[in-house]
Tab-separated table of C-alpha atoms in Angstrom:
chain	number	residue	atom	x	y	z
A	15	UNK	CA	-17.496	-17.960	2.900
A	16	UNK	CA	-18.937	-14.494	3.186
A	17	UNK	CA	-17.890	-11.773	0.698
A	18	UNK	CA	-15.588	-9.059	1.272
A	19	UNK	CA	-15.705	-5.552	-0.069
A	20	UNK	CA	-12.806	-2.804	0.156
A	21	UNK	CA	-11.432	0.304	-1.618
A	22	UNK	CA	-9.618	-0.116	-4.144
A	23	UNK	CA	-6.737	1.870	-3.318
A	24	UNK	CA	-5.786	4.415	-0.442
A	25	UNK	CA	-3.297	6.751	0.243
A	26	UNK	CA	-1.760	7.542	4.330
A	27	UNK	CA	0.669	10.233	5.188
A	28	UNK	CA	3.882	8.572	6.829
A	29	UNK	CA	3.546	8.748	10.569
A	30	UNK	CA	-0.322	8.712	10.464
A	31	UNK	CA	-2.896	5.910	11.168
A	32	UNK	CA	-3.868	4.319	8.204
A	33	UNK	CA	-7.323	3.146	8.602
A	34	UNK	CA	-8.707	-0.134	5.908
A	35	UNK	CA	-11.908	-0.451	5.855
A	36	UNK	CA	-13.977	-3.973	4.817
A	37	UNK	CA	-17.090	-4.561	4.484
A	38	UNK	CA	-18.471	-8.272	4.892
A	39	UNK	CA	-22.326	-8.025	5.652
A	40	UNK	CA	-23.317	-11.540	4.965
A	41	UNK	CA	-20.315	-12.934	7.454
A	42	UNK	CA	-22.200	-16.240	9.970
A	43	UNK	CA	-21.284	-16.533	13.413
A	44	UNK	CA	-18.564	-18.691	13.121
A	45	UNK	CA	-16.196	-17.368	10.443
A	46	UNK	CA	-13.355	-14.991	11.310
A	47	UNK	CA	-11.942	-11.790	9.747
A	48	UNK	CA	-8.279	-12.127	8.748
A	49	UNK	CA	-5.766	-9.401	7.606
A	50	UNK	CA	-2.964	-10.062	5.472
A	51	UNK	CA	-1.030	-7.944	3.480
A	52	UNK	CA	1.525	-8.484	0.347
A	53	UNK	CA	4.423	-6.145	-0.775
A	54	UNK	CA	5.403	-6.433	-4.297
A	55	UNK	CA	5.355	-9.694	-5.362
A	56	UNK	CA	6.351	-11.173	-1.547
A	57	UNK	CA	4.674	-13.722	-0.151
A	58	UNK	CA	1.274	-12.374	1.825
A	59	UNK	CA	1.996	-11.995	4.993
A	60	UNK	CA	-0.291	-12.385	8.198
A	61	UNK	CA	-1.343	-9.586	9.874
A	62	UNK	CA	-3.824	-10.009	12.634
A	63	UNK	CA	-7.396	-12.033	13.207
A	64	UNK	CA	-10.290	-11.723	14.687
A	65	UNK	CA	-14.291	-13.010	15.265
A	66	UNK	CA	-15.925	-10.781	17.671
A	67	UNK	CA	-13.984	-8.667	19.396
A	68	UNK	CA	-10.935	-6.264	18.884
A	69	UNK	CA	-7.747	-7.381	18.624
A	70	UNK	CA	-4.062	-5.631	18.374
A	71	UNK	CA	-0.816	-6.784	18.311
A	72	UNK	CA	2.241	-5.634	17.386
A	73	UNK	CA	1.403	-5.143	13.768
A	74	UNK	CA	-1.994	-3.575	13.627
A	75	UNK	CA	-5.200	-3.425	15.617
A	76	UNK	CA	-8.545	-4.711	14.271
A	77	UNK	CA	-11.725	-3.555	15.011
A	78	UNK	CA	-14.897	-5.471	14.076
A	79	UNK	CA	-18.439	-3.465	14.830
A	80	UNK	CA	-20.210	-4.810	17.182
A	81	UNK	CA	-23.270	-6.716	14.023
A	82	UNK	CA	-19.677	-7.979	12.632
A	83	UNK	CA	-20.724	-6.444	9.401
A	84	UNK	CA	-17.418	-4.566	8.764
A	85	UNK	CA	-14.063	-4.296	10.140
A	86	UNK	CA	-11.375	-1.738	9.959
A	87	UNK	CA	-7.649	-2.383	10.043
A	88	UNK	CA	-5.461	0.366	11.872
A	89	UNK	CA	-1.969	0.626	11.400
A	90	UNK	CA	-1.260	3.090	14.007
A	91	UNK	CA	2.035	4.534	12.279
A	92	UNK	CA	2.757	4.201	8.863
A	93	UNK	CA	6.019	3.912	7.527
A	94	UNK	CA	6.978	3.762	4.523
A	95	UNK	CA	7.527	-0.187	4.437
A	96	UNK	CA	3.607	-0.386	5.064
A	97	UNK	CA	3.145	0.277	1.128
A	98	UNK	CA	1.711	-3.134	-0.064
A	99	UNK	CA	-1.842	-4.228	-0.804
A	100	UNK	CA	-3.987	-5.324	2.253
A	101	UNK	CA	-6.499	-8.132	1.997
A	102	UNK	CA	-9.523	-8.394	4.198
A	103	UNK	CA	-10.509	-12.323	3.924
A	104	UNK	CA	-13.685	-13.919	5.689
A	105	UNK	CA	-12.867	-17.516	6.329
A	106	UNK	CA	-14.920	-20.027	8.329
A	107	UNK	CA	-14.242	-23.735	9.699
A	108	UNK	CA	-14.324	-25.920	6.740
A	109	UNK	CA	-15.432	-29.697	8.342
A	110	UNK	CA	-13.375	-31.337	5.235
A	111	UNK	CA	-10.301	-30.139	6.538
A	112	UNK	CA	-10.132	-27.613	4.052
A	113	UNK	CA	-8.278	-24.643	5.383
A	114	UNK	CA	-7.362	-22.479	1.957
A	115	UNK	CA	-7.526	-19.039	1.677
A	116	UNK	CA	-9.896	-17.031	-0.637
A	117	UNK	CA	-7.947	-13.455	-1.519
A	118	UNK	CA	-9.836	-10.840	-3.463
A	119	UNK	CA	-8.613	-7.779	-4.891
A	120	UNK	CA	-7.282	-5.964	-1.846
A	121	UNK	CA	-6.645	-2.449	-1.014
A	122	UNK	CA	-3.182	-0.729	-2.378
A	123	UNK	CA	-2.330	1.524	0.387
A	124	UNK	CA	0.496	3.842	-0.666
A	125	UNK	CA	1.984	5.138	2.513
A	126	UNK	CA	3.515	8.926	1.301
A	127	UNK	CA	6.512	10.286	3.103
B	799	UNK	CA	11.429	-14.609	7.409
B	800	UNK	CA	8.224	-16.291	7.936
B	801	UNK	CA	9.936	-19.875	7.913
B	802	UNK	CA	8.944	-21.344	4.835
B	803	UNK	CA	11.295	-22.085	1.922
B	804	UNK	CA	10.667	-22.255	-1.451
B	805	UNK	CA	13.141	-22.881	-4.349
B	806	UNK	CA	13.983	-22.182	-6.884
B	807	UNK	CA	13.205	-17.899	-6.962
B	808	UNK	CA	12.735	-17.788	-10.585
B	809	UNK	CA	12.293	-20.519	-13.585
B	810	UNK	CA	12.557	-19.739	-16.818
B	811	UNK	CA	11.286	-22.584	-19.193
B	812	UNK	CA	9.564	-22.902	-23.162
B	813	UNK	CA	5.837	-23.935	-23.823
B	814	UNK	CA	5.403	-27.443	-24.199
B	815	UNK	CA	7.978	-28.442	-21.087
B	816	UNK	CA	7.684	-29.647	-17.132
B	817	UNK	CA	9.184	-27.857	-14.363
B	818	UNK	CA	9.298	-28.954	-10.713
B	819	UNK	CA	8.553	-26.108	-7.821
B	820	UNK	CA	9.563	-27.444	-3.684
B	821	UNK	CA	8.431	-25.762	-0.880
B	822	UNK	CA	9.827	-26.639	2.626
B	823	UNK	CA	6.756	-25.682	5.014
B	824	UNK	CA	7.863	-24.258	8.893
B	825	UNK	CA	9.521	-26.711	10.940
B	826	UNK	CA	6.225	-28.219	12.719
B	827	UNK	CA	4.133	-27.404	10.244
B	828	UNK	CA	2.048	-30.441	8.819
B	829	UNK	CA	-0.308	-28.406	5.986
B	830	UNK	CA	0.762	-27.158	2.599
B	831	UNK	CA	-1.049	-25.145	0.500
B	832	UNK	CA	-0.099	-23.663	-3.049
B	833	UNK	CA	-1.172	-21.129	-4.482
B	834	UNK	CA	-0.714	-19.246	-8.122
B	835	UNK	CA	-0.569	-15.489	-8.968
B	836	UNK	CA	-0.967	-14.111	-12.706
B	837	UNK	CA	-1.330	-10.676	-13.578
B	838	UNK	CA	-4.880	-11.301	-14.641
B	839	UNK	CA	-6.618	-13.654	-11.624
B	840	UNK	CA	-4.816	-12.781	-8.284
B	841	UNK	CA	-4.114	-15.118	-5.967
B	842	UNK	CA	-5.911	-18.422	-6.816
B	843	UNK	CA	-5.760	-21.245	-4.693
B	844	UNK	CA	-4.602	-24.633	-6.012
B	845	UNK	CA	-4.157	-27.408	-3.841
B	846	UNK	CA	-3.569	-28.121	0.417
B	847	UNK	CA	-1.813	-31.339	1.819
B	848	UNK	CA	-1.905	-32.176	4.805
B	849	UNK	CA	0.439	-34.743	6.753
B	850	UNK	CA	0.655	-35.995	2.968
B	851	UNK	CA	-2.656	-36.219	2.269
B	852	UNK	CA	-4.690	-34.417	-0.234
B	853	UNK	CA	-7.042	-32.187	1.553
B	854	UNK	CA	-7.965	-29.627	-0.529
B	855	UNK	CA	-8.300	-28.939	-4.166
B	856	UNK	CA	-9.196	-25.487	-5.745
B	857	UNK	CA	-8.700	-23.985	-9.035
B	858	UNK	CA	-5.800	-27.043	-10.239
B	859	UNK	CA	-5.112	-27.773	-13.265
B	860	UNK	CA	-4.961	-31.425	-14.347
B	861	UNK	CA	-1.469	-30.916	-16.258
B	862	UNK	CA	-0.769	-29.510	-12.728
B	863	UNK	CA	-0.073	-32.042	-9.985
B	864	UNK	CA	1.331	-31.815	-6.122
B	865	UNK	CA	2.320	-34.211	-3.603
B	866	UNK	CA	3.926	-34.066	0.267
B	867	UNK	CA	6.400	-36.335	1.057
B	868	UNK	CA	7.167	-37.966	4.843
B	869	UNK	CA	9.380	-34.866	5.800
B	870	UNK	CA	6.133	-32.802	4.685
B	871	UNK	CA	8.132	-31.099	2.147
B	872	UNK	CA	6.182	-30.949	-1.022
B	873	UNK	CA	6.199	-30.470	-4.623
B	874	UNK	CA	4.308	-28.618	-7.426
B	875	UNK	CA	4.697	-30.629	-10.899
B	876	UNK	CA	3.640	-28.104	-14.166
B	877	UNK	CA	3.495	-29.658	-16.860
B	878	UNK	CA	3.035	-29.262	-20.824
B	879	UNK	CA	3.362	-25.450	-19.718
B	880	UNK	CA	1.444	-22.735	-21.475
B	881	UNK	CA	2.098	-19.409	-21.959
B	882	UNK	CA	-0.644	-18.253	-19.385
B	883	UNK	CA	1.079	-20.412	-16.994
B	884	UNK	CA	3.568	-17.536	-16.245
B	885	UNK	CA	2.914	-16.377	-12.857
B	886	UNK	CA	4.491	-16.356	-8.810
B	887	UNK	CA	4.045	-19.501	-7.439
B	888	UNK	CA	3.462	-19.561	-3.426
B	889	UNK	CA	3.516	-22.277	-0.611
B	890	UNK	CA	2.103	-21.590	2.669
B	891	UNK	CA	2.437	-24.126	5.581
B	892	UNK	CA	0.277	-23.625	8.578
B	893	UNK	CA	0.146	-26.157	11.908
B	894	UNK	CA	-2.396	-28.613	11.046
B	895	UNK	CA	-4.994	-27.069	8.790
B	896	UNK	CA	-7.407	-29.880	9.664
B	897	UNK	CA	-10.440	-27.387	9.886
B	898	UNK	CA	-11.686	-29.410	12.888
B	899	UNK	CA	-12.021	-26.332	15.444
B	900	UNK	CA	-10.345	-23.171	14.074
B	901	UNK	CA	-9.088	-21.535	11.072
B	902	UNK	CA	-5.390	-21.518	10.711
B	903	UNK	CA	-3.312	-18.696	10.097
B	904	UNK	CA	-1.325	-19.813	7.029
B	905	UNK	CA	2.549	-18.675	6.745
B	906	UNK	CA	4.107	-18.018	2.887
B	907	UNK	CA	7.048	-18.106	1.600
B	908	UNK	CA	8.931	-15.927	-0.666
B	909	UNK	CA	7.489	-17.638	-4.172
B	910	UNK	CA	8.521	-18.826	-7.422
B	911	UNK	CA	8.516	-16.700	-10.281
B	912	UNK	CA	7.732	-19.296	-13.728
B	913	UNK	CA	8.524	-17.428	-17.008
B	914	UNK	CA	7.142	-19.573	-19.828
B	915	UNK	CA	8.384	-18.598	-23.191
């Protein structure tokens, strides 16, 4: 699975898009970008997926450029309850039936009222 | 609520005993994963099930072991616990997780919390 990069921490004014960047240059054709995010020791939770094009839904939007090198994650208003640690993960069809997910460090987004 | 239970919340336990962690995936759901977060590593991966099978096996221990049972609720046996063993324990459950045509989004639950004194 390809490697993700993304800033270590980030800060968004409440009310205001926050905007995560990732980087995953050496992503193959057939692996997808997926969003989660994890507030203080909760479970991650899902956010949003996506392989080529750009996809939103009532969480975030995602937007992948068009060589799939990098991908942003918009949360169009940030509240407060955004404040959690985002993880970009690259993760491709595994034909052993493995289907785990590989987190890295993640970006701490502190959303500031 | 993402649908997935997981008891107990917290565990408190001395070095040198076993301790039994049960995660209930989403109703539907026939994958399991667990996974382990310490201070130090992040979220590791440990081991998937699926439909009660063993289909995936990351970073496990061997004093660690997991099974799913025929209601595909499963279990995470630690045992001969270690201080470093101190961490949030998470199950996810997702569909099917069997890889063949698309990569499943997985669904956690709200995690154990081991304390190993």
């Amino acid at each position: 699975d390809a490697k993700t990069t993304q800033p270590t921490s980030m800060d968004c004014a409440e009310g205001r898009a926050a905007n995560l960047p990732c980087n995953h240059s050496t992503i193959s054709g057939n692996e997808y970008v997926y969003w989660y995010r994890q507030i203080h020791s909760q479970g991650p939770q899902y956010i949003i997926h996506g392989l080529k094009n750009n996809e939103t839904n009532e969480m975030a939007s995602l937007i992948i450029t068009e060589d799939r090198k990098s991908s942003t994650l918009i949360l169009p208003h940030a509240t407060l309850r955004d404040t959690a640690v985002y993880y970009c993960i690259v993760r491709g069809v595994d034909q052993t039936g493995a289907n785990n997910l590989f987190f890295g460090t993640g970006t701490r987004l502190t959303v500031i009222p | 609520d993402s649908g997935v239970t997981q008891t107990p919340k917290h565990l408190i336990t001395a070095t040198g005993q076993r301790v039994t962690l049960r995660c209930s995936p989403r109703s539907g759901d026939l994958s399991v994963y667990w996974y382990q977060q310490s201070l130090d590593q992040g979220l590791q991966f440990l081991i998937q099930y699926y439909n009660g099978e063993e289909r995936a096996k990351g970073n496990i221990l061997e004093r660690f072991s997991a099974q799913q049972f025929p209601d595909l609720h499963s279990e995470l046996n630690l045992s001969s616990l270690e201080l470093g063993d101190s961490a949030l324990y998470f199950c996810a459950s997702s569909v099917a997780g069997t890889g063949a045509s698309f990569f499943e989004t997985q669904y956690f639950g709200p995690g154990t919390r081991l304390l190993v004194l």
